[in-house]
PDB file of C-alpha atoms in Angstrom:
ATOM      1  CA  PRO A  20       0.000   0.000   0.000  1.00 81.00           C
ATOM      2  CA  MET A  21       1.031   3.582  -0.652  1.00 84.00           C
ATOM      3  CA  LEU A  22       0.645   6.604   1.576  1.00 89.00           C
ATOM      4  CA  ARG A  23      -0.176  10.148   0.559  1.00 87.00           C
ATOM      5  CA  ASP A  24       1.932  13.130   1.586  1.00 87.00           C
ATOM      6  CA  GLY A  25       0.289  16.203   0.067  1.00 89.00           C
ATOM      7  CA  GLN A  26       0.384  15.677  -3.703  1.00 88.00           C
ATOM      8  CA  ARG A  27       2.977  12.922  -3.430  1.00 88.00           C
ATOM      9  CA  TRP A  28       2.366   9.180  -2.960  1.00 86.00           C
ATOM     10  CA  TRP A  29       5.063   6.990  -1.460  1.00 88.00           C
ATOM     11  CA  ALA A  30       5.779   3.486  -0.168  1.00 87.00           C
ATOM     12  CA  ILE A  31       8.668   1.573   1.354  1.00 87.00           C
ATOM     13  CA  VAL A  32       9.803  -1.515  -0.543  1.00 84.00           C
ATOM     14  CA  GLY A  33      11.978  -4.049   1.271  1.00 85.00           C
ATOM     15  CA  VAL A  34      14.368  -6.401  -0.498  1.00 87.00           C
ATOM     16  CA  GLY A  35      15.896  -9.489   1.114  1.00 89.00           C
ATOM     17  CA  ALA A  36      19.645  -9.785   1.573  1.00 91.00           C
ATOM     18  CA  LEU A  37      19.824 -12.825  -0.726  1.00 89.00           C
ATOM     19  CA  THR A  38      18.089 -11.075  -3.646  1.00 92.00           C
ATOM     20  CA  GLU A  39      20.160 -11.335  -6.804  1.00 92.00           C
ATOM     21  CA  PRO A  40      21.586  -7.984  -7.959  1.00 95.00           C
ATOM     22  CA  GLY A  41      20.047  -6.359 -11.004  1.00 96.00           C
ATOM     23  CA  ARG A  42      16.843  -4.620 -11.996  1.00 96.00           C
ATOM     24  CA  LEU A  43      13.610  -5.802 -10.359  1.00 94.00           C
ATOM     25  CA  PRO A  44      10.227  -5.018 -11.917  1.00 93.00           C
ATOM     26  CA  VAL A  45       7.826  -2.886  -9.904  1.00 90.00           C
ATOM     27  CA  SER A  46       4.192  -2.354 -10.822  1.00 91.00           C
ATOM     28  CA  VAL A  47       1.982   0.285  -9.216  1.00 89.00           C
ATOM     29  CA  SER A  48      -1.760   0.117  -9.853  1.00 89.00           C
ATOM     30  CA  TYR A  49      -4.165   2.867  -8.867  1.00 86.00           C
ATOM     31  CA  THR A  50      -7.530   4.284  -9.851  1.00 86.00           C
ATOM     32  CA  PRO A  51      -7.380   8.005 -10.665  1.00 82.00           C
ATOM     33  CA  ALA A  52     -10.200  10.188  -9.358  1.00 82.00           C
ATOM     34  CA  GLY A  53     -13.122  10.255 -11.778  1.00 87.00           C
ATOM     35  CA  ARG A  54     -11.962   7.222 -13.766  1.00 88.00           C
ATOM     36  CA  PRO A  55     -13.677   3.843 -13.608  1.00 91.00           C
ATOM     37  CA  ALA A  56     -10.675   1.621 -14.353  1.00 91.00           C
ATOM     38  CA  PRO A  57      -7.314   1.245 -12.648  1.00 90.00           C
ATOM     39  CA  VAL A  58      -4.100   2.423 -14.286  1.00 91.00           C
ATOM     40  CA  SER A  59      -0.765   0.613 -13.929  1.00 92.00           C
ATOM     41  CA  ILE A  60       2.722   2.019 -14.072  1.00 91.00           C
ATOM     42  CA  VAL A  61       5.585  -0.425 -14.569  1.00 94.00           C
ATOM     43  CA  ALA A  62       9.145   0.515 -13.697  1.00 92.00           C
ATOM     44  CA  SER A  63      12.170  -1.141 -12.110  1.00 93.00           C
ATOM     45  CA  LEU A  64      14.298  -0.757  -9.015  1.00 91.00           C
ATOM     46  CA  GLY A  65      18.002  -1.477  -8.943  1.00 93.00           C
ATOM     47  CA  VAL A  66      19.408  -3.976  -6.453  1.00 94.00           C
ATOM     48  CA  THR A  67      23.151  -3.646  -5.970  1.00 93.00           C
ATOM     49  CA  LYS A  68      25.539  -6.418  -4.994  1.00 92.00           C
ATOM     50  CA  LYS A  69      26.560  -6.513  -1.343  1.00 91.00           C
ATOM     51  CA  ASP A  70      29.017  -8.970   0.139  1.00 91.00           C
ATOM     52  CA  PHE A  71      27.742  -9.658   3.627  1.00 92.00           C
ATOM     53  CA  PRO A  72      30.019 -11.128   6.293  1.00 93.00           C
ATOM     54  CA  VAL A  73      29.405 -14.619   7.691  1.00 94.00           C
ATOM     55  CA  GLU A  74      28.940 -15.316  11.388  1.00 91.00           C
ATOM     56  CA  TYR A  75      29.951 -18.790  12.590  1.00 92.00           C
ATOM     57  CA  VAL A  76      27.711 -19.700  15.527  1.00 90.00           C
ATOM     58  CA  GLU A  77      28.412 -22.637  17.834  1.00 93.00           C
ATOM     59  CA  LEU A  78      25.328 -23.947  19.643  1.00 93.00           C
ATOM     60  CA  ASP A  79      24.940 -26.615  22.305  1.00 94.00           C
ATOM     61  CA  ALA A  80      22.515 -29.493  21.661  1.00 91.00           C
ATOM     62  CA  GLN A  81      19.612 -27.885  23.560  1.00 90.00           C
ATOM     63  CA  THR A  82      19.931 -24.561  21.733  1.00 90.00           C
ATOM     64  CA  SER A  83      20.470 -26.333  18.388  1.00 90.00           C
ATOM     65  CA  SER A  84      17.091 -28.021  18.859  1.00 92.00           C
ATOM     66  CA  LEU A  85      15.472 -24.576  18.460  1.00 89.00           C
ATOM     67  CA  LEU A  86      16.578 -24.631  14.803  1.00 87.00           C
ATOM     68  CA  ALA A  87      14.300 -27.588  14.022  1.00 91.00           C
ATOM     69  CA  PRO A  88      12.322 -26.694  10.889  1.00 90.00           C
ATOM     70  CA  ASP A  89       8.917 -26.984  12.597  1.00 95.00           C
ATOM     71  CA  ILE A  90       9.955 -24.567  15.378  1.00 94.00           C
ATOM     72  CA  VAL A  91      11.562 -22.084  12.969  1.00 92.00           C
ATOM     73  CA  GLN A  92       8.644 -22.190  10.511  1.00 94.00           C
ATOM     74  CA  ALA A  93       6.053 -21.709  13.276  1.00 96.00           C
ATOM     75  CA  GLU A  94       7.870 -18.606  14.513  1.00 94.00           C
ATOM     76  CA  ILE A  95       8.313 -17.261  10.978  1.00 93.00           C
ATOM     77  CA  ALA A  96       4.571 -17.678  10.397  1.00 96.00           C
ATOM     78  CA  GLN A  97       3.703 -15.987  13.708  1.00 97.00           C
ATOM     79  CA  ARG A  98       5.959 -13.019  12.949  1.00 96.00           C
ATOM     80  CA  ALA A  99       4.700 -12.803   9.347  1.00 95.00           C
ATOM     81  CA  ALA A 100       1.127 -12.521  10.629  1.00 97.00           C
ATOM     82  CA  ILE A 101       2.172  -9.623  12.885  1.00 97.00           C
ATOM     83  CA  PHE A 102       4.133  -7.895  10.119  1.00 96.00           C
ATOM     84  CA  ALA A 103       1.221  -8.312   7.677  1.00 94.00           C
ATOM     85  CA  GLY A 104      -0.708  -5.647   9.584  1.00 93.00           C
ATOM     86  CA  PHE A 105      -0.539  -2.319   7.788  1.00 92.00           C
ATOM     87  CA  THR A 106      -1.027   1.025   9.495  1.00 94.00           C
ATOM     88  CA  ALA A 107      -1.919   3.493   6.749  1.00 91.00           C
ATOM     89  CA  GLN A 108      -0.025   6.384   8.262  1.00 92.00           C
ATOM     90  CA  ARG A 109       3.534   7.155   9.231  1.00 94.00           C
ATOM     91  CA  LEU A 110       3.762   7.246  13.038  1.00 97.00           C
ATOM     92  CA  TRP A 111       7.415   8.308  13.276  1.00 96.00           C
ATOM     93  CA  SER A 112       9.416  11.362  12.291  1.00 95.00           C
ATOM     94  CA  GLY A 113      13.147  11.776  11.991  1.00 95.00           C
ATOM     95  CA  PRO A 114      15.847   9.127  12.108  1.00 96.00           C
ATOM     96  CA  PHE A 115      15.455   5.904  14.091  1.00 96.00           C
ATOM     97  CA  LEU A 116      17.453   5.719  17.320  1.00 96.00           C
ATOM     98  CA  PRO A 117      19.532   2.792  18.565  1.00 94.00           C
ATOM     99  CA  PRO A 118      17.601   0.661  21.077  1.00 94.00           C
ATOM    100  CA  GLY A 119      20.302   0.885  23.734  1.00 90.00           C
ATOM    101  CA  ARG A 120      23.750   2.048  24.591  1.00 88.00           C
ATOM    102  CA  GLY A 121      25.518  -1.150  23.524  1.00 88.00           C
ATOM    103  CA  SER A 122      27.540  -1.691  20.391  1.00 92.00           C
ATOM    104  CA  ILE A 123      26.340  -3.626  17.348  1.00 93.00           C
ATOM    105  CA  SER A 124      26.997  -7.374  17.567  1.00 91.00           C
ATOM    106  CA  SER A 125      25.354  -8.597  14.329  1.00 90.00           C
ATOM    107  CA  VAL A 126      24.324  -6.714  11.216  1.00 91.00           C
ATOM    108  CA  TYR A 127      21.500  -7.149   8.725  1.00 93.00           C
ATOM    109  CA  GLY A 128      22.358  -9.561   5.936  1.00 94.00           C
ATOM    110  CA  GLU A 129      25.091 -11.388   7.801  1.00 95.00           C
ATOM    111  CA  GLY A 130      25.232 -15.025   6.713  1.00 93.00           C
ATOM    112  CA  ARG A 131      24.674 -17.612   9.431  1.00 91.00           C
ATOM    113  CA  SER A 132      26.579 -20.874   9.747  1.00 93.00           C
ATOM    114  CA  TYR A 133      25.600 -23.060  12.697  1.00 91.00           C
ATOM    115  CA  ASN A 134      28.031 -25.594  14.209  1.00 92.00           C
ATOM    116  CA  ARG A 135      30.435 -25.395  11.236  1.00 91.00           C
ATOM    117  CA  GLY A 136      27.655 -26.177   8.741  1.00 92.00           C
ATOM    118  CA  PRO A 137      26.970 -24.353   5.483  1.00 94.00           C
ATOM    119  CA  VAL A 138      25.531 -20.838   5.450  1.00 92.00           C
ATOM    120  CA  THR A 139      21.811 -21.597   5.408  1.00 84.00           C
ATOM    121  CA  ASP A 140      20.222 -18.234   6.093  1.00 85.00           C
ATOM    122  CA  TYR A 141      20.942 -14.610   6.837  1.00 90.00           C
ATOM    123  CA  HIS A 142      20.330 -12.309   9.770  1.00 90.00           C
ATOM    124  CA  ARG A 143      17.214 -10.202   9.262  1.00 89.00           C
ATOM    125  CA  GLY A 144      17.997  -7.449  11.754  1.00 89.00           C
ATOM    126  CA  THR A 145      20.711  -5.597  13.579  1.00 91.00           C
ATOM    127  CA  ASP A 146      21.629  -6.803  17.067  1.00 91.00           C
ATOM    128  CA  PHE A 147      22.872  -4.545  19.832  1.00 92.00           C
ATOM    129  CA  ILE A 148      24.693  -5.807  22.921  1.00 90.00           C
ATOM    130  CA  GLY A 149      22.981  -5.040  26.217  1.00 89.00           C
ATOM    131  CA  ASP A 150      23.506  -6.138  29.787  1.00 91.00           C
ATOM    132  CA  ILE A 151      20.837  -8.282  31.430  1.00 92.00           C
ATOM    133  CA  GLY A 152      18.230  -5.935  32.863  1.00 92.00           C
ATOM    134  CA  SER A 153      19.353  -2.878  30.920  1.00 92.00           C
ATOM    135  CA  PRO A 154      16.456  -1.072  29.210  1.00 94.00           C
ATOM    136  CA  ALA A 155      15.638  -1.306  25.531  1.00 95.00           C
ATOM    137  CA  PHE A 156      14.391   1.931  23.958  1.00 96.00           C
ATOM    138  CA  ALA A 157      11.874   2.387  21.150  1.00 98.00           C
ATOM    139  CA  ALA A 158      13.755   3.255  17.973  1.00 97.00           C
ATOM    140  CA  ALA A 159      10.922   5.565  16.897  1.00 98.00           C
ATOM    141  CA  ALA A 160       7.326   6.439  17.714  1.00 98.00           C
ATOM    142  CA  GLY A 161       4.765   3.722  17.136  1.00 98.00           C
ATOM    143  CA  ARG A 162       2.254   1.292  18.623  1.00 98.00           C
ATOM    144  CA  VAL A 163       3.222  -1.900  20.445  1.00 98.00           C
ATOM    145  CA  VAL A 164       1.616  -4.747  18.483  1.00 98.00           C
ATOM    146  CA  PHE A 165       3.192  -7.769  20.181  1.00 98.00           C
ATOM    147  CA  THR A 166       4.612  -8.655  23.572  1.00 98.00           C
ATOM    148  CA  GLY A 167       5.452 -12.190  24.576  1.00 98.00           C
ATOM    149  CA  ALA A 168       7.847 -15.086  24.430  1.00 97.00           C
ATOM    150  CA  LEU A 169       8.901 -16.589  21.112  1.00 97.00           C
ATOM    151  CA  ARG A 170      10.629 -19.990  21.124  1.00 95.00           C
ATOM    152  CA  VAL A 171      13.691 -18.882  19.150  1.00 93.00           C
ATOM    153  CA  ARG A 172      13.892 -15.164  19.910  1.00 94.00           C
ATOM    154  CA  GLY A 173      12.793 -15.265  23.571  1.00 95.00           C
ATOM    155  CA  ASN A 174      10.950 -12.374  25.217  1.00 97.00           C
ATOM    156  CA  THR A 175       9.983 -10.034  22.402  1.00 98.00           C
ATOM    157  CA  VAL A 176       8.343  -6.653  21.850  1.00 98.00           C
ATOM    158  CA  ILE A 177       7.322  -5.586  18.332  1.00 98.00           C
ATOM    159  CA  ILE A 178       6.462  -1.968  17.507  1.00 98.00           C
ATOM    160  CA  ASP A 179       4.502  -0.899  14.412  1.00 98.00           C
ATOM    161  CA  HIS A 180       5.817   2.474  13.225  1.00 98.00           C
ATOM    162  CA  GLY A 181       3.271   2.731  10.405  1.00 96.00           C
ATOM    163  CA  ALA A 182       3.721   2.563   6.625  1.00 94.00           C
ATOM    164  CA  GLY A 183       4.768  -1.100   6.877  1.00 94.00           C
ATOM    165  CA  VAL A 184       7.770  -0.399   9.140  1.00 96.00           C
ATOM    166  CA  PHE A 185       8.233  -2.466  12.318  1.00 96.00           C
ATOM    167  CA  THR A 186      11.014  -2.905  14.848  1.00 97.00           C
ATOM    168  CA  ALA A 187      11.437  -6.004  17.009  1.00 96.00           C
ATOM    169  CA  TYR A 188      13.214  -6.176  20.351  1.00 96.00           C
ATOM    170  CA  ASN A 189      14.228  -9.764  21.099  1.00 94.00           C
ATOM    171  CA  HIS A 190      16.070 -11.716  23.797  1.00 93.00           C
ATOM    172  CA  LEU A 191      14.723  -9.400  26.526  1.00 96.00           C
ATOM    173  CA  SER A 192      15.116 -10.333  30.197  1.00 95.00           C
ATOM    174  CA  ALA A 193      11.702  -8.786  30.990  1.00 96.00           C
ATOM    175  CA  ILE A 194       8.822  -7.026  29.245  1.00 97.00           C
ATOM    176  CA  ASP A 195       7.495  -3.855  30.884  1.00 95.00           C
ATOM    177  CA  ILE A 196       5.003  -2.657  28.267  1.00 97.00           C
ATOM    178  CA  THR A 197       1.660  -3.905  26.971  1.00 97.00           C
ATOM    179  CA  GLU A 198       0.217  -4.431  23.518  1.00 98.00           C
ATOM    180  CA  GLY A 199      -1.649  -1.430  22.187  1.00 97.00           C
ATOM    181  CA  GLU A 200       0.488   1.174  23.967  1.00 98.00           C
ATOM    182  CA  LEU A 201       1.721   4.144  21.969  1.00 98.00           C
ATOM    183  CA  VAL A 202       5.417   4.853  22.477  1.00 98.00           C
ATOM    184  CA  GLY A 203       7.662   7.745  21.583  1.00 97.00           C
ATOM    185  CA  ALA A 204      11.181   7.559  20.193  1.00 97.00           C
ATOM    186  CA  GLY A 205      13.568   6.682  23.002  1.00 96.00           C
ATOM    187  CA  GLN A 206      10.838   5.484  25.402  1.00 95.00           C
TER     188      GLN A 206
END
């Protein structure tokens, strides 16, 4: 979906880290005011090559069991259902803030190899190091749309910032906010 800003329409289009470089087709369909039929515009977006680093992760047997396909797929489906919600307005303004004072430990797109196996997936976020019990801060204004424990990611809070943009805060030692709450940047 697209959002209107005065006379301008805009949308955010995400592309996965494993997408092959090149031109990708994009089609926008809309119905102009006073016209009975939709109009389509076809264009393309460029995807550039990026060599992402690889992280080699060693897991014990109990933690490795969390990578079982049924567990992973169930969590992917649960998160996809949350991320499928679309708030038709932009709830944030300005740049997103880091969620804490810690340094970055993993970056978006980083390949993942578990227990010396092949790279089977990539990291879909950016991780920040935090001490147990240290607060996590909202990266931008939005509405809390999920709080709870996920099997792989642990205690999690997900914030909808509108326009299809979400942030997720995982591996939390505690959750001190409830679903439906509006938050400001840095809260």
